[in-house]
């Protein structure tokens, strides 16, 4: 069993729909990252969080430490949101928060 | 533009060869992280350098090595290349040791033929 599990693996939506991508992890973590990877490969960090909720534009990320679960929500989805969304966790504190364990990614396609 | 520069963008080489991938972090960032993305394994952490010193190692093969230079750029050396080493190699940088946002380069696509 992977330490980081994402669901769904594939998600198709119509423009304007509300989207939720889920991430569950099996061990204690110090931080969780949500990343976006567009076709062509570049990776952008969307959020880094260790508790509660963060919002940036139409994107919202939440985390429940007790339940070891995080969600990424996209409101009013748009075709430009089509990308792979990757959850990654930092398993330990200390000196390397960038030592990440990655989920397998969720492929999101938003149709006009 | 993340401010992290990786060169080359594409690299095609043969089995048994040695290559060097280069990463220049954002101005002022002290940490450089290397990750490998392959079709079968997904994204994996390889190694982290902070201000010239190795801080953490992940699933990095003994054939692979890295270093961070005084000007903070980093190089990932891959030797005795095998077909399975074909992957997209990313570096990322952060201001300190990662308890902050990571900025990713655009990656180096390595093809081993």
mmCIF file of C-alpha atoms in Angstrom:
data_model
loop_
_atom_site.group_PDB
_atom_site.id
_atom_site.type_symbol
_atom_site.label_atom_id
_atom_site.label_comp_id
_atom_site.label_asym_id
_atom_site.label_seq_id
_atom_site.Cartn_x
_atom_site.Cartn_y
_atom_site.Cartn_z
ATOM 1 C CA UNK A 1 0.000 0.000 0.000
ATOM 2 C CA UNK A 2 1.340 3.420 -0.955
ATOM 3 C CA UNK A 3 1.931 5.873 1.862
ATOM 4 C CA UNK A 4 0.072 8.551 -0.110
ATOM 5 C CA UNK A 5 -3.121 7.698 -1.953
ATOM 6 C CA UNK A 6 -5.048 10.057 -4.191
ATOM 7 C CA UNK A 7 -8.549 9.745 -5.528
ATOM 8 C CA UNK A 8 -9.862 9.820 -8.099
ATOM 9 C CA UNK A 9 -7.061 8.899 -10.492
ATOM 10 C CA UNK A 10 -8.929 10.497 -13.386
ATOM 11 C CA UNK A 11 -11.539 13.219 -13.236
ATOM 12 C CA UNK A 12 -13.518 14.773 -16.075
ATOM 13 C CA UNK A 13 -15.657 17.846 -15.484
ATOM 14 C CA UNK A 14 -17.613 20.449 -17.361
ATOM 15 C CA UNK A 15 -16.567 24.061 -17.165
ATOM 16 C CA UNK A 16 -18.012 25.708 -14.081
ATOM 17 C CA UNK A 17 -18.272 22.572 -11.966
ATOM 18 C CA UNK A 18 -16.960 22.302 -8.413
ATOM 19 C CA UNK A 19 -14.110 19.800 -8.210
ATOM 20 C CA UNK A 20 -12.674 17.877 -5.281
ATOM 21 C CA UNK A 21 -9.505 15.799 -5.263
ATOM 22 C CA UNK A 22 -8.691 13.757 -2.202
ATOM 23 C CA UNK A 23 -5.430 12.674 -0.613
ATOM 24 C CA UNK A 24 -4.981 10.193 2.215
ATOM 25 C CA UNK A 25 -1.728 9.331 3.901
ATOM 26 C CA UNK A 26 -0.831 6.593 6.300
ATOM 27 C CA UNK A 27 1.907 8.067 8.492
ATOM 28 C CA UNK A 28 2.479 11.157 10.564
ATOM 29 C CA UNK A 29 3.552 14.132 8.528
ATOM 30 C CA UNK A 30 4.984 17.555 9.082
ATOM 31 C CA UNK A 31 3.565 19.154 5.941
ATOM 32 C CA UNK A 32 1.476 18.390 2.877
ATOM 33 C CA UNK A 33 1.917 19.922 -0.549
ATOM 34 C CA UNK A 34 -0.457 20.194 -3.459
ATOM 35 C CA UNK A 35 1.313 20.464 -6.798
ATOM 36 C CA UNK A 36 0.056 21.106 -10.319
ATOM 37 C CA UNK A 37 1.730 19.660 -13.397
ATOM 38 C CA UNK A 38 0.628 20.830 -16.824
ATOM 39 C CA UNK A 39 1.174 18.954 -20.090
ATOM 40 C CA UNK A 40 4.737 19.746 -21.040
ATOM 41 C CA UNK A 41 5.845 18.776 -17.564
ATOM 42 C CA UNK A 42 6.416 21.871 -15.440
ATOM 43 C CA UNK A 43 5.459 21.585 -11.762
ATOM 44 C CA UNK A 44 3.986 24.422 -9.753
ATOM 45 C CA UNK A 45 3.486 24.373 -6.009
ATOM 46 C CA UNK A 46 -0.097 25.360 -5.205
ATOM 47 C CA UNK A 47 -0.202 24.976 -1.442
ATOM 48 C CA UNK A 48 1.846 23.843 1.492
ATOM 49 C CA UNK A 49 -0.130 23.225 4.671
ATOM 50 C CA UNK A 50 0.134 21.508 7.999
ATOM 51 C CA UNK A 51 -3.276 22.343 9.462
ATOM 52 C CA UNK A 52 -6.586 23.942 8.635
ATOM 53 C CA UNK A 53 -7.384 25.492 5.312
ATOM 54 C CA UNK A 54 -5.759 27.708 2.703
ATOM 55 C CA UNK A 55 -7.341 29.568 -0.201
ATOM 56 C CA UNK A 56 -5.850 31.098 -3.306
ATOM 57 C CA UNK A 57 -8.215 32.405 -5.925
ATOM 58 C CA UNK A 58 -10.520 29.568 -6.953
ATOM 59 C CA UNK A 59 -8.415 26.940 -5.194
ATOM 60 C CA UNK A 60 -8.980 25.768 -1.633
ATOM 61 C CA UNK A 61 -6.917 23.196 0.244
ATOM 62 C CA UNK A 62 -7.904 21.622 3.538
ATOM 63 C CA UNK A 63 -6.202 19.148 5.802
ATOM 64 C CA UNK A 64 -7.433 17.028 8.712
ATOM 65 C CA UNK A 65 -4.399 15.829 10.632
ATOM 66 C CA UNK A 66 -6.366 13.433 12.867
ATOM 67 C CA UNK A 67 -7.962 11.703 9.882
ATOM 68 C CA UNK A 68 -4.752 11.901 7.807
ATOM 69 C CA UNK A 69 -6.669 13.392 4.892
ATOM 70 C CA UNK A 70 -6.463 16.432 2.662
ATOM 71 C CA UNK A 71 -8.670 17.772 -0.094
ATOM 72 C CA UNK A 72 -8.072 20.164 -2.951
ATOM 73 C CA UNK A 73 -11.148 21.982 -4.198
ATOM 74 C CA UNK A 74 -11.486 23.976 -7.398
ATOM 75 C CA UNK A 75 -14.490 26.246 -7.652
ATOM 76 C CA UNK A 76 -15.923 27.351 -11.020
ATOM 77 C CA UNK A 77 -13.564 25.068 -12.922
ATOM 78 C CA UNK A 78 -12.136 26.206 -16.242
ATOM 79 C CA UNK A 79 -10.451 24.328 -19.101
ATOM 80 C CA UNK A 80 -7.132 25.924 -18.122
ATOM 81 C CA UNK A 81 -7.368 23.984 -14.830
ATOM 82 C CA UNK A 82 -6.787 20.788 -16.837
ATOM 83 C CA UNK A 83 -3.599 19.318 -15.429
ATOM 84 C CA UNK A 84 -2.266 16.613 -13.137
ATOM 85 C CA UNK A 85 -2.678 17.428 -9.462
ATOM 86 C CA UNK A 86 -0.216 15.781 -7.125
ATOM 87 C CA UNK A 87 -0.354 15.444 -3.366
ATOM 88 C CA UNK A 88 2.993 15.111 -1.587
ATOM 89 C CA UNK A 89 3.861 14.775 2.076
ATOM 90 C CA UNK A 90 6.890 15.553 4.122
ATOM 91 C CA UNK A 91 7.179 12.650 6.524
ATOM 92 C CA UNK A 92 9.514 14.100 9.065
ATOM 93 C CA UNK A 93 10.631 17.349 10.479
ATOM 94 C CA UNK A 94 14.212 18.055 11.229
ATOM 95 C CA UNK A 95 16.259 19.294 8.389
ATOM 96 C CA UNK A 96 14.556 18.261 5.184
ATOM 97 C CA UNK A 97 10.955 19.241 4.696
ATOM 98 C CA UNK A 98 11.565 18.923 0.966
ATOM 99 C CA UNK A 99 12.089 15.157 1.277
ATOM 100 C CA UNK A 100 8.664 14.429 -0.185
ATOM 101 C CA UNK A 101 6.675 11.278 -0.742
ATOM 102 C CA UNK A 102 4.310 11.715 -3.664
ATOM 103 C CA UNK A 103 0.876 10.453 -4.533
ATOM 104 C CA UNK A 104 0.289 9.022 -7.985
ATOM 105 C CA UNK A 105 -1.502 12.127 -9.199
ATOM 106 C CA UNK A 106 -5.025 12.935 -10.368
ATOM 107 C CA UNK A 107 -5.517 13.729 -14.048
ATOM 108 C CA UNK A 108 -8.132 16.480 -14.341
ATOM 109 C CA UNK A 109 -9.750 17.353 -17.645
ATOM 110 C CA UNK A 110 -12.209 20.233 -17.771
ATOM 111 C CA UNK A 111 -14.304 20.502 -20.929
ATOM 112 C CA UNK A 112 -15.719 23.810 -22.169
ATOM 113 C CA UNK B 1 8.733 31.450 -14.557
ATOM 114 C CA UNK B 2 9.777 29.896 -11.227
ATOM 115 C CA UNK B 3 13.268 31.372 -11.305
ATOM 116 C CA UNK B 4 14.816 27.892 -11.157
ATOM 117 C CA UNK B 5 16.837 27.025 -14.239
ATOM 118 C CA UNK B 6 17.605 23.501 -15.357
ATOM 119 C CA UNK B 7 19.855 22.554 -18.231
ATOM 120 C CA UNK B 8 19.742 20.848 -20.568
ATOM 121 C CA UNK B 9 16.012 20.500 -21.263
ATOM 122 C CA UNK B 10 16.497 17.301 -23.194
ATOM 123 C CA UNK B 11 19.299 14.765 -23.157
ATOM 124 C CA UNK B 12 19.602 11.666 -25.292
ATOM 125 C CA UNK B 13 22.392 9.252 -24.574
ATOM 126 C CA UNK B 14 23.310 5.591 -24.687
ATOM 127 C CA UNK B 15 23.495 2.908 -22.050
ATOM 128 C CA UNK B 16 26.714 2.917 -20.074
ATOM 129 C CA UNK B 17 27.309 6.612 -20.546
ATOM 130 C CA UNK B 18 27.586 9.362 -17.922
ATOM 131 C CA UNK B 19 25.664 12.640 -17.928
ATOM 132 C CA UNK B 20 25.488 15.754 -15.772
ATOM 133 C CA UNK B 21 22.291 17.669 -15.118
ATOM 134 C CA UNK B 22 22.539 21.220 -13.862
ATOM 135 C CA UNK B 23 20.230 23.263 -11.660
ATOM 136 C CA UNK B 24 20.469 26.939 -10.741
ATOM 137 C CA UNK B 25 18.172 27.822 -7.836
ATOM 138 C CA UNK B 26 16.225 31.046 -7.426
ATOM 139 C CA UNK B 27 18.345 33.932 -6.308
ATOM 140 C CA UNK B 28 18.800 33.705 -2.543
ATOM 141 C CA UNK B 29 17.540 30.153 -2.153
ATOM 142 C CA UNK B 30 19.914 27.955 -0.181
ATOM 143 C CA UNK B 31 18.257 24.566 -0.686
ATOM 144 C CA UNK B 32 18.204 22.462 -3.838
ATOM 145 C CA UNK B 33 16.196 19.262 -4.127
ATOM 146 C CA UNK B 34 16.381 16.672 -6.897
ATOM 147 C CA UNK B 35 13.434 14.505 -7.926
ATOM 148 C CA UNK B 36 12.967 11.819 -10.553
ATOM 149 C CA UNK B 37 9.692 11.275 -12.416
ATOM 150 C CA UNK B 38 9.326 8.039 -14.350
ATOM 151 C CA UNK B 39 6.319 6.356 -15.882
ATOM 152 C CA UNK B 40 6.474 3.322 -13.620
ATOM 153 C CA UNK B 41 7.598 4.877 -10.318
ATOM 154 C CA UNK B 42 6.040 8.344 -10.508
ATOM 155 C CA UNK B 43 7.792 11.129 -8.650
ATOM 156 C CA UNK B 44 10.533 10.212 -6.205
ATOM 157 C CA UNK B 45 12.792 12.306 -4.010
ATOM 158 C CA UNK B 46 16.478 11.784 -4.727
ATOM 159 C CA UNK B 47 18.580 14.161 -2.635
ATOM 160 C CA UNK B 48 18.598 17.516 -0.834
ATOM 161 C CA UNK B 49 21.469 19.974 -0.499
ATOM 162 C CA UNK B 50 21.457 22.993 1.761
ATOM 163 C CA UNK B 51 24.130 25.644 1.424
ATOM 164 C CA UNK B 52 26.608 23.172 -0.006
ATOM 165 C CA UNK B 53 25.947 20.302 2.382
ATOM 166 C CA UNK B 54 23.962 17.140 1.796
ATOM 167 C CA UNK B 55 20.911 17.130 4.076
ATOM 168 C CA UNK B 56 18.843 14.135 3.070
ATOM 169 C CA UNK B 57 18.935 11.219 0.684
ATOM 170 C CA UNK B 58 16.041 9.353 -0.799
ATOM 171 C CA UNK B 59 15.900 6.583 -3.352
ATOM 172 C CA UNK B 60 19.093 7.599 -5.093
ATOM 173 C CA UNK B 61 21.096 4.888 -6.779
ATOM 174 C CA UNK B 62 24.795 4.497 -6.011
ATOM 175 C CA UNK B 63 25.462 5.268 -9.689
ATOM 176 C CA UNK B 64 24.016 8.720 -9.092
ATOM 177 C CA UNK B 65 25.718 11.511 -7.203
ATOM 178 C CA UNK B 66 25.123 15.178 -6.652
ATOM 179 C CA UNK B 67 26.809 18.237 -5.288
ATOM 180 C CA UNK B 68 26.051 21.863 -4.587
ATOM 181 C CA UNK B 69 28.700 24.423 -5.389
ATOM 182 C CA UNK B 70 29.651 27.642 -3.530
ATOM 183 C CA UNK B 71 27.507 29.687 -5.939
ATOM 184 C CA UNK B 72 24.618 27.377 -4.880
ATOM 185 C CA UNK B 73 24.032 25.776 -8.249
ATOM 186 C CA UNK B 74 23.785 22.008 -8.134
ATOM 187 C CA UNK B 75 24.698 19.173 -10.449
ATOM 188 C CA UNK B 76 23.288 15.674 -10.575
ATOM 189 C CA UNK B 77 25.667 13.146 -12.081
ATOM 190 C CA UNK B 78 24.277 9.929 -13.507
ATOM 191 C CA UNK B 79 26.744 7.248 -14.533
ATOM 192 C CA UNK B 80 26.662 3.767 -16.075
ATOM 193 C CA UNK B 81 23.276 4.683 -17.444
ATOM 194 C CA UNK B 82 20.633 2.034 -17.938
ATOM 195 C CA UNK B 83 17.432 2.085 -19.959
ATOM 196 C CA UNK B 84 15.464 2.367 -16.723
ATOM 197 C CA UNK B 85 17.129 5.660 -15.889
ATOM 198 C CA UNK B 86 15.105 7.333 -18.623
ATOM 199 C CA UNK B 87 12.949 9.838 -16.782
ATOM 200 C CA UNK B 88 12.186 13.477 -16.183
ATOM 201 C CA UNK B 89 14.538 14.909 -13.569
ATOM 202 C CA UNK B 90 13.356 17.951 -11.658
ATOM 203 C CA UNK B 91 15.136 20.183 -9.281
ATOM 204 C CA UNK B 92 13.423 22.522 -6.869
ATOM 205 C CA UNK B 93 14.705 25.218 -4.593
ATOM 206 C CA UNK B 94 13.575 26.842 -1.384
ATOM 207 C CA UNK B 95 14.801 29.668 0.746
ATOM 208 C CA UNK B 96 15.896 27.557 3.674
ATOM 209 C CA UNK B 97 15.297 23.876 4.396
ATOM 210 C CA UNK B 98 11.871 23.318 2.940
ATOM 211 C CA UNK B 99 9.397 24.605 5.526
ATOM 212 C CA UNK B 100 8.257 26.948 2.833
ATOM 213 C CA UNK B 101 7.052 26.851 -0.751
ATOM 214 C CA UNK B 102 9.132 24.904 -3.244
ATOM 215 C CA UNK B 103 9.926 26.338 -6.661
ATOM 216 C CA UNK B 104 10.445 23.792 -9.409
ATOM 217 C CA UNK B 105 12.528 23.956 -12.530
ATOM 218 C CA UNK B 106 11.082 22.842 -15.851
ATOM 219 C CA UNK B 107 12.967 19.560 -15.729
ATOM 220 C CA UNK B 108 15.491 17.661 -17.824
ATOM 221 C CA UNK B 109 14.075 14.873 -19.952
ATOM 222 C CA UNK B 110 16.664 12.101 -20.075
ATOM 223 C CA UNK B 111 16.338 9.385 -22.686
ATOM 224 C CA UNK B 112 18.728 6.449 -22.481
ATOM 225 C CA UNK B 113 18.775 4.413 -25.689
#
